[in-house]
Amino acid sequence: MTKSACLVFSILLMVSTSLKAQSRNSPHVSTVIAVLEKSLDSKNATVGQEIALLTLTDVVVSGETIIPKGSRLIGQTAAAGARGNDDRKTVLAIRIDKAITNQGAEISLQAIIAAIKAPADDSLTADPLYGMMHSNEPKMIGSGAGSAAGTGNLSASSKATSTAAVATAQVKGGMDSSPQLTEDSQGAIGYDGTSISWSLDVPPPTTIIISKARNLKLKAGTQVLLRMAEPHVAR
């Protein structure tokens, strides 16, 4: 995305919250609701650390489902830690890079996080389903060839979705974890003293989540509303 296109994209994102009043010639913006697969903690997060989300809704463009429910969104941390001389604010900066569909197709994204909602206490770590799946996870024992055997020789795609957090999110996403956010949701719901802003002047767009606390932890199971430049699949 060029700098000028990113500027137009940023204006759309900030001025039109509902994104329902776009002109024919304006770049369209899509939305998707996803769930955070693993907790992200400012205390130990590192720049470039991978972040993965599981989509709970489809992304449809011109009547075609481009990113189906159950796809993974992959991003990375752009910054983490304390901000300011008094260390009273903590920041997590996040960039969303791509989507990986159920069929393995990769789609580049230009996206921001518009809203987050903390999970209920029973969503993952306190969930019996999570506990069961976590207890059944393969354990790495020893090293070398023996360790490889300990994983059950999972395929690459299976390993990517074999953790208890991911499996629980997938099961609950299909059963009782209906989206708790809407296209008009804003801010950090359930995270006291936390706000969301964006860096949009230079691509790629970056979401900046700031907390007044000394530490900021986004829990696994947190629902996320993303807004993105309309994605397209290479033909």
Tab-separated table of C-alpha atoms in Angstrom:
chain	number	residue	atom	x	y	z
A	1	MET	CA	0.000	0.000	0.000
A	2	THR	CA	1.449	3.405	-0.974
A	3	LYS	CA	1.637	6.271	1.498
A	4	SER	CA	-1.185	8.149	-0.242
A	5	ALA	CA	-3.407	5.069	-0.289
A	6	CYS	CA	-2.663	4.480	3.371
A	7	LEU	CA	-3.683	8.066	4.115
A	8	VAL	CA	-7.019	7.601	2.348
A	9	PHE	CA	-7.488	4.332	4.218
A	10	SER	CA	-6.769	6.035	7.539
A	11	ILE	CA	-9.269	8.818	6.863
A	12	LEU	CA	-11.965	6.259	6.122
A	13	LEU	CA	-11.192	4.322	9.269
A	14	MET	CA	-11.221	7.325	11.565
A	15	VAL	CA	-14.075	9.349	10.089
A	16	SER	CA	-16.591	6.645	9.199
A	17	THR	CA	-17.017	4.329	12.183
A	18	SER	CA	-19.832	2.290	10.701
A	19	LEU	CA	-18.264	2.370	7.221
A	20	LYS	CA	-21.706	2.439	5.620
A	21	ALA	CA	-21.459	5.748	3.785
A	22	GLN	CA	-18.656	5.141	1.304
A	23	SER	CA	-18.708	6.653	-2.155
A	24	ARG	CA	-18.344	4.477	-5.225
A	25	ASN	CA	-14.813	5.746	-5.881
A	26	SER	CA	-13.570	5.421	-2.286
A	27	PRO	CA	-11.499	2.386	-1.294
A	28	HIS	CA	-13.813	0.009	0.553
A	29	VAL	CA	-13.098	-1.203	4.054
A	30	SER	CA	-13.952	-4.674	5.332
A	31	THR	CA	-14.439	-5.809	8.920
A	32	VAL	CA	-13.915	-9.113	10.679
A	33	ILE	CA	-14.275	-10.342	14.247
A	34	ALA	CA	-11.601	-12.714	15.515
A	35	VAL	CA	-10.397	-14.244	18.772
A	36	LEU	CA	-6.857	-14.069	20.139
A	37	GLU	CA	-5.334	-17.556	20.246
A	38	LYS	CA	-2.651	-16.957	22.882
A	39	SER	CA	-2.221	-14.330	25.578
A	40	LEU	CA	0.017	-11.368	24.762
A	41	ASP	CA	1.829	-9.837	27.736
A	42	SER	CA	3.795	-6.585	27.554
A	43	LYS	CA	6.228	-7.904	30.193
A	44	ASN	CA	7.664	-10.598	27.949
A	45	ALA	CA	6.492	-9.710	24.438
A	46	THR	CA	9.276	-8.989	21.958
A	47	VAL	CA	9.320	-6.953	18.776
A	48	GLY	CA	8.524	-9.220	15.844
A	49	GLN	CA	6.768	-11.818	18.003
A	50	GLU	CA	4.032	-13.574	16.044
A	51	ILE	CA	0.402	-12.956	16.976
A	52	ALA	CA	-2.390	-15.216	15.726
A	53	LEU	CA	-6.150	-14.757	15.739
A	54	LEU	CA	-8.948	-17.091	14.654
A	55	THR	CA	-11.768	-15.484	12.669
A	56	LEU	CA	-15.318	-15.822	13.985
A	57	THR	CA	-16.937	-14.158	10.960
A	58	ASP	CA	-16.480	-14.212	7.185
A	59	VAL	CA	-14.920	-11.436	5.126
A	60	VAL	CA	-17.094	-11.071	2.045
A	61	VAL	CA	-16.132	-8.902	-0.927
A	62	SER	CA	-18.588	-8.365	-3.797
A	63	GLY	CA	-20.591	-11.403	-2.723
A	64	GLU	CA	-17.537	-13.678	-2.521
A	65	THR	CA	-16.173	-15.024	0.754
A	66	ILE	CA	-12.509	-14.067	0.657
A	67	ILE	CA	-11.598	-14.936	4.248
A	68	PRO	CA	-13.954	-17.589	5.675
A	69	LYS	CA	-14.769	-18.072	9.334
A	70	GLY	CA	-12.125	-20.265	10.962
A	71	SER	CA	-9.209	-18.707	9.077
A	72	ARG	CA	-6.145	-17.441	10.932
A	73	LEU	CA	-4.935	-13.859	10.950
A	74	ILE	CA	-1.205	-13.491	11.485
A	75	GLY	CA	0.479	-10.378	12.800
A	76	GLN	CA	3.380	-9.297	14.955
A	77	THR	CA	4.250	-6.989	17.810
A	78	ALA	CA	5.800	-3.710	16.695
A	79	ALA	CA	6.514	-2.457	20.223
A	80	ALA	CA	5.972	-3.567	23.807
A	81	GLY	CA	6.766	-2.204	27.243
A	82	ALA	CA	6.630	0.986	29.281
A	83	ARG	CA	6.128	4.413	27.747
A	84	GLY	CA	7.104	7.718	29.309
A	85	ASN	CA	9.628	8.659	31.959
A	86	ASP	CA	7.382	7.703	34.840
A	87	ASP	CA	6.724	4.232	33.414
A	88	ARG	CA	3.058	4.626	34.253
A	89	LYS	CA	1.805	3.703	30.814
A	90	THR	CA	2.310	0.430	29.019
A	91	VAL	CA	2.041	-0.078	25.289
A	92	LEU	CA	1.488	-2.972	22.917
A	93	ALA	CA	1.795	-2.064	19.240
A	94	ILE	CA	0.445	-4.619	16.771
A	95	ARG	CA	0.610	-5.034	13.005
A	96	ILE	CA	-1.578	-7.465	11.103
A	97	ASP	CA	0.225	-8.979	8.116
A	98	LYS	CA	-1.892	-11.645	6.465
A	99	ALA	CA	-4.736	-14.126	6.592
A	100	ILE	CA	-4.327	-17.867	6.108
A	101	THR	CA	-7.538	-19.547	4.996
A	102	ASN	CA	-8.666	-23.079	5.782
A	103	GLN	CA	-7.386	-24.098	2.343
A	104	GLY	CA	-3.931	-22.678	3.077
A	105	ALA	CA	-4.219	-19.598	0.863
A	106	GLU	CA	-2.336	-16.551	2.143
A	107	ILE	CA	-3.842	-13.092	1.696
A	108	SER	CA	-1.907	-9.922	2.494
A	109	LEU	CA	-3.750	-7.506	4.765
A	110	GLN	CA	-3.631	-3.840	5.711
A	111	ALA	CA	-5.634	-3.826	8.933
A	112	ILE	CA	-6.096	-2.162	12.290
A	113	ILE	CA	-7.730	-3.268	15.520
A	114	ALA	CA	-10.773	-1.083	16.186
A	115	ALA	CA	-12.017	-2.766	19.363
A	116	ILE	CA	-11.181	-5.530	21.802
A	117	LYS	CA	-13.330	-7.304	24.375
A	118	ALA	CA	-11.903	-9.237	27.285
A	119	PRO	CA	-13.020	-12.862	27.545
A	120	ALA	CA	-15.325	-14.104	30.266
A	121	ASP	CA	-13.618	-15.944	33.113
A	122	ASP	CA	-14.726	-19.285	31.676
A	123	SER	CA	-13.549	-18.665	28.119
A	124	LEU	CA	-10.182	-20.442	28.079
A	125	THR	CA	-7.892	-21.027	31.046
A	126	ALA	CA	-10.829	-21.535	33.400
A	127	ASP	CA	-12.745	-23.539	30.809
A	128	PRO	CA	-13.006	-27.315	31.431
A	129	LEU	CA	-12.626	-27.873	27.684
A	130	TYR	CA	-9.336	-25.973	27.722
A	131	GLY	CA	-8.121	-27.958	30.726
A	132	MET	CA	-8.915	-31.243	29.018
A	133	MET	CA	-7.199	-30.243	25.773
A	134	HIS	CA	-4.207	-28.801	27.606
A	135	SER	CA	-3.705	-32.043	29.556
A	136	ASN	CA	-3.771	-34.008	26.298
A	137	GLU	CA	-1.244	-31.829	24.467
A	138	PRO	CA	1.885	-33.638	23.197
A	139	LYS	CA	4.888	-33.004	25.441
A	140	MET	CA	8.445	-32.597	24.184
A	141	ILE	CA	10.579	-35.124	26.070
A	142	GLY	CA	14.317	-35.414	25.570
A	143	SER	CA	15.961	-34.186	22.397
A	144	GLY	CA	16.756	-35.248	18.880
A	145	ALA	CA	14.810	-37.914	17.028
A	146	GLY	CA	13.028	-39.025	20.203
A	147	SER	CA	11.497	-35.588	20.592
A	148	ALA	CA	10.136	-35.629	17.064
A	149	ALA	CA	8.465	-38.923	17.789
A	150	GLY	CA	6.944	-37.449	20.949
A	151	THR	CA	4.933	-34.971	18.890
A	152	GLY	CA	3.093	-37.762	17.134
A	153	ASN	CA	4.635	-36.708	13.816
A	154	LEU	CA	1.974	-34.058	13.265
A	155	SER	CA	1.851	-32.359	9.906
A	156	ALA	CA	2.877	-28.707	9.725
A	157	SER	CA	-0.755	-27.621	9.462
A	158	SER	CA	-1.713	-29.796	12.441
A	159	LYS	CA	1.099	-28.400	14.583
A	160	ALA	CA	-0.076	-24.875	13.814
A	161	THR	CA	-3.452	-25.602	15.384
A	162	SER	CA	-2.583	-28.263	17.954
A	163	THR	CA	-2.255	-26.132	21.105
A	164	ALA	CA	-4.995	-26.216	23.693
A	165	ALA	CA	-5.708	-22.508	23.301
A	166	VAL	CA	-6.183	-22.771	19.550
A	167	ALA	CA	-8.216	-25.962	19.748
A	168	THR	CA	-10.483	-24.517	22.416
A	169	ALA	CA	-10.973	-21.328	20.419
A	170	GLN	CA	-11.853	-23.383	17.357
A	171	VAL	CA	-14.357	-25.578	19.180
A	172	LYS	CA	-15.958	-22.764	21.146
A	173	GLY	CA	-15.947	-20.521	18.098
A	174	GLY	CA	-18.094	-23.074	16.329
A	175	MET	CA	-20.313	-23.834	19.331
A	176	ASP	CA	-20.951	-21.126	21.904
A	177	SER	CA	-18.435	-18.338	21.245
A	178	SER	CA	-20.573	-16.165	19.038
A	179	PRO	CA	-19.114	-12.731	18.252
A	180	GLN	CA	-19.540	-10.355	21.188
A	181	LEU	CA	-18.510	-7.319	19.130
A	182	THR	CA	-20.266	-5.559	16.251
A	183	GLU	CA	-19.026	-3.556	13.266
A	184	ASP	CA	-19.613	-0.383	15.299
A	185	SER	CA	-17.721	-1.482	18.425
A	186	GLN	CA	-14.933	0.770	19.648
A	187	GLY	CA	-12.286	0.797	22.335
A	188	ALA	CA	-11.106	-1.706	24.919
A	189	ILE	CA	-14.105	-3.386	26.544
A	190	GLY	CA	-13.328	-5.146	29.810
A	191	TYR	CA	-9.789	-3.737	29.987
A	192	ASP	CA	-9.929	-0.874	32.487
A	193	GLY	CA	-7.703	2.113	31.817
A	194	THR	CA	-6.883	0.904	28.310
A	195	SER	CA	-7.283	2.810	25.039
A	196	ILE	CA	-6.658	2.135	21.356
A	197	SER	CA	-5.067	4.446	18.795
A	198	TRP	CA	-3.345	3.971	15.448
A	199	SER	CA	-0.260	4.982	13.519
A	200	LEU	CA	-1.458	5.393	9.943
A	201	ASP	CA	0.799	7.997	8.349
A	202	VAL	CA	3.384	5.463	7.179
A	203	PRO	CA	2.418	1.937	6.035
A	204	PRO	CA	1.878	-0.654	7.288
A	205	PRO	CA	-0.868	0.554	9.657
A	206	THR	CA	-0.136	-0.104	13.322
A	207	THR	CA	-2.546	-0.468	16.231
A	208	ILE	CA	-1.307	1.003	19.508
A	209	ILE	CA	-2.955	-0.303	22.681
A	210	ILE	CA	-2.073	1.752	25.767
A	211	SER	CA	-2.793	0.922	29.403
A	212	LYS	CA	-2.446	3.134	32.468
A	213	ALA	CA	-1.240	0.095	34.376
A	214	ARG	CA	2.382	-1.002	34.624
A	215	ASN	CA	1.592	-4.121	32.651
A	216	LEU	CA	-0.787	-4.898	29.805
A	217	LYS	CA	-1.904	-8.440	29.123
A	218	LEU	CA	-4.343	-9.313	26.359
A	219	LYS	CA	-5.841	-12.613	27.429
A	220	ALA	CA	-6.278	-15.617	25.180
A	221	GLY	CA	-9.883	-15.608	24.061
A	222	THR	CA	-10.048	-11.818	23.728
A	223	GLN	CA	-12.358	-10.922	20.846
A	224	VAL	CA	-11.018	-8.411	18.342
A	225	LEU	CA	-12.763	-6.246	15.748
A	226	LEU	CA	-10.501	-5.509	12.789
A	227	ARG	CA	-11.016	-3.055	9.946
A	228	MET	CA	-9.004	-3.548	6.810
A	229	ALA	CA	-8.552	-2.375	3.267
A	230	GLU	CA	-10.760	-4.643	1.185
A	231	PRO	CA	-8.707	-7.834	0.694
A	232	HIS	CA	-8.273	-9.441	-2.692
A	233	VAL	CA	-7.102	-12.863	-3.789
A	234	ALA	CA	-4.523	-13.040	-6.570
A	235	ARG	CA	-6.028	-14.736	-9.610
